[in-house]
Amino acid sequence: MKLKFVLVPVMILGLSIGSYAEETKWITSSKKVCVGYGGKINNEGVCKAKWLDAEDICRASGGRLPSRYELKKVLVDCGGIIDFLQN
């Protein structure tokens, strides 16, 4: 199973996350899609958007937003610390 994620405003990252996903791929949207769905392209060419707009941008780009679990998994795998009291 191949998954595509668009994480706004994160650039393209090649990433393999644990056994629950065979392959994940971070993608960026086109300028037309980003701006068309309420986002803005910053100086680095990265689409920045509000979370509610990001869902539409992801869908139009052929992907989806990562789940909360997937985001936590990436954070921990990269050495981050999650404050479980804050959720």
mmCIF file of N, CA and C in Angstrom:
data_model
loop_
_atom_site.group_PDB
_atom_site.id
_atom_site.type_symbol
_atom_site.label_atom_id
_atom_site.label_comp_id
_atom_site.label_asym_id
_atom_site.label_seq_id
_atom_site.Cartn_x
_atom_site.Cartn_y
_atom_site.Cartn_z
ATOM 1 N N MET A 1 0.845 -1.171 0.000
ATOM 2 C CA MET A 1 0.000 0.000 0.000
ATOM 3 C C MET A 1 0.888 1.231 0.000
ATOM 4 N N LYS A 2 0.677 2.132 -0.936
ATOM 5 C CA LYS A 2 1.444 3.369 -0.992
ATOM 6 C C LYS A 2 0.550 4.514 -0.552
ATOM 7 N N LEU A 3 1.064 5.340 0.328
ATOM 8 C CA LEU A 3 0.334 6.493 0.819
ATOM 9 C C LEU A 3 1.031 7.752 0.371
ATOM 10 N N LYS A 4 0.275 8.802 0.135
ATOM 11 C CA LYS A 4 0.850 10.107 -0.154
ATOM 12 C C LYS A 4 0.332 11.076 0.891
ATOM 13 N N PHE A 5 1.225 11.875 1.438
ATOM 14 C CA PHE A 5 0.847 12.895 2.403
ATOM 15 C C PHE A 5 1.277 14.248 1.878
ATOM 16 N N VAL A 6 0.538 15.251 2.181
ATOM 17 C CA VAL A 6 0.985 16.622 1.983
ATOM 18 C C VAL A 6 0.973 17.238 3.358
ATOM 19 N N LEU A 7 2.104 17.669 3.802
ATOM 20 C CA LEU A 7 2.198 18.317 5.096
ATOM 21 C C LEU A 7 2.527 19.765 4.839
ATOM 22 N N VAL A 8 1.629 20.633 5.171
ATOM 23 C CA VAL A 8 1.791 22.052 4.902
ATOM 24 C C VAL A 8 2.233 22.706 6.192
ATOM 25 N N PRO A 9 3.310 23.391 6.296
ATOM 26 C CA PRO A 9 4.229 23.870 5.269
ATOM 27 C C PRO A 9 5.554 23.124 5.202
ATOM 28 N N VAL A 10 5.572 21.824 5.188
ATOM 29 C CA VAL A 10 6.816 21.065 5.162
ATOM 30 C C VAL A 10 7.199 20.728 3.732
ATOM 31 N N MET A 11 8.502 20.806 3.428
ATOM 32 C CA MET A 11 8.984 20.465 2.092
ATOM 33 C C MET A 11 8.968 18.955 1.887
ATOM 34 N N ILE A 12 9.336 18.523 0.683
ATOM 35 C CA ILE A 12 9.343 17.101 0.346
ATOM 36 C C ILE A 12 10.353 16.368 1.215
ATOM 37 N N LEU A 13 9.937 15.271 1.805
ATOM 38 C CA LEU A 13 10.814 14.415 2.593
ATOM 39 C C LEU A 13 10.578 12.978 2.166
ATOM 40 N N GLY A 14 11.633 12.241 1.908
ATOM 41 C CA GLY A 14 11.493 10.813 1.681
ATOM 42 C C GLY A 14 11.489 10.152 3.043
ATOM 43 N N LEU A 15 10.533 9.282 3.315
ATOM 44 C CA LEU A 15 10.381 8.798 4.672
ATOM 45 C C LEU A 15 9.715 7.436 4.678
ATOM 46 N N SER A 16 10.247 6.536 5.447
ATOM 47 C CA SER A 16 9.607 5.248 5.670
ATOM 48 C C SER A 16 9.282 5.165 7.153
ATOM 49 N N ILE A 17 8.020 4.929 7.483
ATOM 50 C CA ILE A 17 7.586 4.977 8.870
ATOM 51 C C ILE A 17 7.074 3.618 9.322
ATOM 52 N N GLY A 18 7.853 2.909 10.107
ATOM 53 C CA GLY A 18 7.408 1.707 10.798
ATOM 54 C C GLY A 18 6.743 0.657 9.928
ATOM 55 N N SER A 19 6.114 -0.309 10.589
ATOM 56 C CA SER A 19 5.527 -1.436 9.879
ATOM 57 C C SER A 19 4.088 -1.185 9.453
ATOM 58 N N TYR A 20 3.444 -0.132 9.950
ATOM 59 C CA TYR A 20 2.046 0.085 9.598
ATOM 60 C C TYR A 20 1.878 0.675 8.208
ATOM 61 N N ALA A 21 2.950 1.166 7.614
ATOM 62 C CA ALA A 21 2.880 1.701 6.256
ATOM 63 C C ALA A 21 4.085 1.205 5.475
ATOM 64 N N GLU A 22 3.833 0.622 4.328
ATOM 65 C CA GLU A 22 4.939 0.134 3.519
ATOM 66 C C GLU A 22 5.779 1.282 2.990
ATOM 67 N N GLU A 23 5.122 2.319 2.540
ATOM 68 C CA GLU A 23 5.844 3.461 1.999
ATOM 69 C C GLU A 23 5.002 4.713 2.197
ATOM 70 N N THR A 24 5.634 5.763 2.641
ATOM 71 C CA THR A 24 4.972 7.055 2.710
ATOM 72 C C THR A 24 5.810 8.031 1.917
ATOM 73 N N LYS A 25 5.176 9.030 1.402
ATOM 74 C CA LYS A 25 5.875 10.011 0.591
ATOM 75 C C LYS A 25 5.300 11.382 0.903
ATOM 76 N N TRP A 26 6.162 12.296 1.276
ATOM 77 C CA TRP A 26 5.746 13.670 1.518
ATOM 78 C C TRP A 26 5.788 14.388 0.182
ATOM 79 N N ILE A 27 4.707 15.043 -0.178
ATOM 80 C CA ILE A 27 4.640 15.724 -1.464
ATOM 81 C C ILE A 27 4.320 17.195 -1.256
ATOM 82 N N THR A 28 4.578 17.981 -2.285
ATOM 83 C CA THR A 28 4.185 19.386 -2.247
ATOM 84 C C THR A 28 3.130 19.608 -3.319
ATOM 85 N N SER A 29 2.287 20.570 -3.090
ATOM 86 C CA SER A 29 1.257 20.889 -4.070
ATOM 87 C C SER A 29 1.817 21.871 -5.092
ATOM 88 N N SER A 30 1.141 21.971 -6.214
ATOM 89 C CA SER A 30 1.517 22.973 -7.206
ATOM 90 C C SER A 30 1.082 24.346 -6.697
ATOM 91 N N LYS A 31 1.673 25.379 -7.252
ATOM 92 C CA LYS A 31 1.298 26.746 -6.868
ATOM 93 C C LYS A 31 -0.186 26.981 -7.155
ATOM 94 N N LYS A 32 -0.653 26.488 -8.299
ATOM 95 C CA LYS A 32 -2.052 26.677 -8.684
ATOM 96 C C LYS A 32 -2.994 26.052 -7.659
ATOM 97 N N VAL A 33 -2.699 24.832 -7.232
ATOM 98 C CA VAL A 33 -3.540 24.150 -6.243
ATOM 99 C C VAL A 33 -3.448 24.857 -4.902
ATOM 100 N N CYS A 34 -2.234 25.181 -4.467
ATOM 101 C CA CYS A 34 -2.035 25.834 -3.173
ATOM 102 C C CYS A 34 -2.843 27.123 -3.075
ATOM 103 N N VAL A 35 -2.636 28.002 -4.035
ATOM 104 C CA VAL A 35 -3.312 29.307 -4.015
ATOM 105 C C VAL A 35 -4.811 29.142 -4.256
ATOM 106 N N GLY A 36 -5.184 28.209 -5.125
ATOM 107 C CA GLY A 36 -6.591 27.981 -5.441
ATOM 108 C C GLY A 36 -7.420 27.506 -4.258
ATOM 109 N N TYR A 37 -6.769 26.884 -3.290
ATOM 110 C CA TYR A 37 -7.478 26.382 -2.113
ATOM 111 C C TYR A 37 -7.162 27.179 -0.851
ATOM 112 N N GLY A 38 -6.685 28.406 -1.013
ATOM 113 C CA GLY A 38 -6.517 29.293 0.138
ATOM 114 C C GLY A 38 -5.131 29.374 0.731
ATOM 115 N N GLY A 39 -4.158 28.683 0.169
ATOM 116 C CA GLY A 39 -2.790 28.739 0.680
ATOM 117 C C GLY A 39 -1.990 29.860 0.036
ATOM 118 N N LYS A 40 -0.772 30.021 0.492
ATOM 119 C CA LYS A 40 0.156 31.003 -0.067
ATOM 120 C C LYS A 40 1.510 30.332 -0.232
ATOM 121 N N ILE A 41 2.222 30.676 -1.301
ATOM 122 C CA ILE A 41 3.566 30.158 -1.527
ATOM 123 C C ILE A 41 4.554 31.119 -0.881
ATOM 124 N N ASN A 42 5.426 30.601 0.011
ATOM 125 C CA ASN A 42 6.406 31.470 0.672
ATOM 126 C C ASN A 42 7.651 31.633 -0.197
ATOM 127 N N ASN A 43 8.656 32.349 0.310
ATOM 128 C CA ASN A 43 9.881 32.636 -0.455
ATOM 129 C C ASN A 43 10.657 31.382 -0.832
ATOM 130 N N GLU A 44 10.504 30.308 -0.076
ATOM 131 C CA GLU A 44 11.193 29.054 -0.374
ATOM 132 C C GLU A 44 10.390 28.173 -1.335
ATOM 133 N N GLY A 45 9.230 28.636 -1.770
ATOM 134 C CA GLY A 45 8.395 27.864 -2.684
ATOM 135 C C GLY A 45 7.523 26.826 -2.004
ATOM 136 N N VAL A 46 7.367 26.946 -0.687
ATOM 137 C CA VAL A 46 6.574 25.986 0.087
ATOM 138 C C VAL A 46 5.169 26.542 0.295
ATOM 139 N N CYS A 47 4.180 25.686 0.115
ATOM 140 C CA CYS A 47 2.789 26.079 0.333
ATOM 141 C C CYS A 47 2.524 26.183 1.832
ATOM 142 N N LYS A 48 2.045 27.328 2.266
ATOM 143 C CA LYS A 48 1.650 27.523 3.665
ATOM 144 C C LYS A 48 0.148 27.772 3.670
ATOM 145 N N ALA A 49 -0.544 27.040 4.536
ATOM 146 C CA ALA A 49 -1.998 27.147 4.572
ATOM 147 C C ALA A 49 -2.509 26.844 5.964
ATOM 148 N N LYS A 50 -3.715 27.301 6.240
ATOM 149 C CA LYS A 50 -4.387 26.946 7.484
ATOM 150 C C LYS A 50 -4.739 25.462 7.427
ATOM 151 N N TRP A 51 -4.832 24.841 8.590
ATOM 152 C CA TRP A 51 -5.086 23.404 8.660
ATOM 153 C C TRP A 51 -6.348 23.016 7.891
ATOM 154 N N LEU A 52 -7.412 23.786 8.002
ATOM 155 C CA LEU A 52 -8.661 23.452 7.315
ATOM 156 C C LEU A 52 -8.503 23.523 5.800
ATOM 157 N N ASP A 53 -7.694 24.463 5.301
ATOM 158 C CA ASP A 53 -7.424 24.549 3.864
ATOM 159 C C ASP A 53 -6.494 23.425 3.418
ATOM 160 N N ALA A 54 -5.602 23.001 4.304
ATOM 161 C CA ALA A 54 -4.616 21.974 3.964
ATOM 162 C C ALA A 54 -5.287 20.664 3.549
ATOM 163 N N GLU A 55 -6.409 20.330 4.155
ATOM 164 C CA GLU A 55 -7.110 19.099 3.792
ATOM 165 C C GLU A 55 -7.528 19.123 2.321
ATOM 166 N N ASP A 56 -8.067 20.251 1.862
ATOM 167 C CA ASP A 56 -8.466 20.383 0.457
ATOM 168 C C ASP A 56 -7.252 20.402 -0.466
ATOM 169 N N ILE A 57 -6.182 21.072 -0.043
ATOM 170 C CA ILE A 57 -4.950 21.121 -0.834
ATOM 171 C C ILE A 57 -4.383 19.715 -0.993
ATOM 172 N N CYS A 58 -4.376 18.957 0.080
ATOM 173 C CA CYS A 58 -3.879 17.578 0.031
ATOM 174 C C CYS A 58 -4.690 16.735 -0.941
ATOM 175 N N ARG A 59 -5.994 16.798 -0.796
ATOM 176 C CA ARG A 59 -6.876 15.996 -1.646
ATOM 177 C C ARG A 59 -6.678 16.354 -3.121
ATOM 178 N N ALA A 60 -6.589 17.653 -3.424
ATOM 179 C CA ALA A 60 -6.403 18.100 -4.808
ATOM 180 C C ALA A 60 -5.026 17.719 -5.351
ATOM 181 N N SER A 61 -4.071 17.477 -4.463
ATOM 182 C CA SER A 61 -2.711 17.101 -4.871
ATOM 183 C C SER A 61 -2.524 15.588 -4.918
ATOM 184 N N GLY A 62 -3.591 14.844 -4.664
ATOM 185 C CA GLY A 62 -3.519 13.388 -4.723
ATOM 186 C C GLY A 62 -3.060 12.747 -3.434
ATOM 187 N N GLY A 63 -3.154 13.463 -2.340
ATOM 188 C CA GLY A 63 -2.706 12.924 -1.059
ATOM 189 C C GLY A 63 -3.728 13.148 0.031
ATOM 190 N N ARG A 64 -3.257 13.087 1.257
ATOM 191 C CA ARG A 64 -4.098 13.346 2.424
ATOM 192 C C ARG A 64 -3.206 13.843 3.544
ATOM 193 N N LEU A 65 -3.814 14.452 4.533
ATOM 194 C CA LEU A 65 -3.063 14.852 5.714
ATOM 195 C C LEU A 65 -2.733 13.616 6.534
ATOM 196 N N PRO A 66 -1.576 13.595 7.171
ATOM 197 C CA PRO A 66 -1.259 12.461 8.037
ATOM 198 C C PRO A 66 -2.164 12.456 9.266
ATOM 199 N N SER A 67 -2.401 11.280 9.801
ATOM 200 C CA SER A 67 -3.198 11.177 11.022
ATOM 201 C C SER A 67 -2.383 11.681 12.212
ATOM 202 N N ARG A 68 -3.048 11.874 13.305
ATOM 203 C CA ARG A 68 -2.360 12.305 14.524
ATOM 204 C C ARG A 68 -1.318 11.262 14.949
ATOM 205 N N TYR A 69 -1.673 9.994 14.826
ATOM 206 C CA TYR A 69 -0.741 8.910 15.157
ATOM 207 C C TYR A 69 0.498 8.966 14.265
ATOM 208 N N GLU A 70 0.282 9.161 12.969
ATOM 209 C CA GLU A 70 1.405 9.226 12.029
ATOM 210 C C GLU A 70 2.325 10.404 12.335
ATOM 211 N N LEU A 71 1.746 11.550 12.679
ATOM 212 C CA LEU A 71 2.566 12.711 13.037
ATOM 213 C C LEU A 71 3.383 12.436 14.297
ATOM 214 N N LYS A 72 2.766 11.819 15.300
ATOM 215 C CA LYS A 72 3.487 11.483 16.530
ATOM 216 C C LYS A 72 4.615 10.502 16.250
ATOM 217 N N LYS A 73 4.359 9.516 15.388
ATOM 218 C CA LYS A 73 5.368 8.517 15.040
ATOM 219 C C LYS A 73 6.582 9.177 14.393
ATOM 220 N N VAL A 74 6.356 10.083 13.467
ATOM 221 C CA VAL A 74 7.458 10.787 12.807
ATOM 222 C C VAL A 74 8.229 11.622 13.819
ATOM 223 N N LEU A 75 7.530 12.310 14.696
ATOM 224 C CA LEU A 75 8.177 13.141 15.705
ATOM 225 C C LEU A 75 9.085 12.307 16.600
ATOM 226 N N VAL A 76 8.593 11.193 17.085
ATOM 227 C CA VAL A 76 9.381 10.323 17.960
ATOM 228 C C VAL A 76 10.560 9.718 17.201
ATOM 229 N N ASP A 77 10.328 9.255 15.970
ATOM 230 C CA ASP A 77 11.403 8.666 15.167
ATOM 231 C C ASP A 77 12.510 9.670 14.874
ATOM 232 N N CYS A 78 12.183 10.940 14.853
ATOM 233 C CA CYS A 78 13.184 11.991 14.591
ATOM 234 C C CYS A 78 13.821 12.506 15.882
ATOM 235 N N GLY A 79 13.511 11.880 17.008
ATOM 236 C CA GLY A 79 14.121 12.272 18.273
ATOM 237 C C GLY A 79 13.335 13.289 19.072
ATOM 238 N N GLY A 80 12.127 13.588 18.641
ATOM 239 C CA GLY A 80 11.300 14.545 19.364
ATOM 240 C C GLY A 80 10.682 13.928 20.604
ATOM 241 N N ILE A 81 10.189 14.772 21.476
ATOM 242 C CA ILE A 81 9.542 14.326 22.708
ATOM 243 C C ILE A 81 8.097 14.794 22.674
ATOM 244 N N ILE A 82 7.189 13.884 22.967
ATOM 245 C CA ILE A 82 5.769 14.210 22.993
ATOM 246 C C ILE A 82 5.336 14.328 24.440
ATOM 247 N N ASP A 83 4.654 15.409 24.766
ATOM 248 C CA ASP A 83 4.112 15.604 26.105
ATOM 249 C C ASP A 83 2.713 15.000 26.117
ATOM 250 N N PHE A 84 2.597 13.776 26.603
ATOM 251 C CA PHE A 84 1.324 13.071 26.570
ATOM 252 C C PHE A 84 0.273 13.713 27.476
ATOM 253 N N LEU A 85 0.684 14.522 28.428
ATOM 254 C CA LEU A 85 -0.285 15.218 29.266
ATOM 255 C C LEU A 85 -0.995 16.311 28.483
ATOM 256 N N GLN A 86 -0.320 16.845 27.480
ATOM 257 C CA GLN A 86 -0.911 17.890 26.645
ATOM 258 C C GLN A 86 -1.755 17.300 25.513
ATOM 259 N N ASN A 87 -1.476 16.038 25.161
ATOM 260 C CA ASN A 87 -2.111 15.371 24.013
ATOM 261 C C ASN A 87 -1.797 16.149 22.787
#
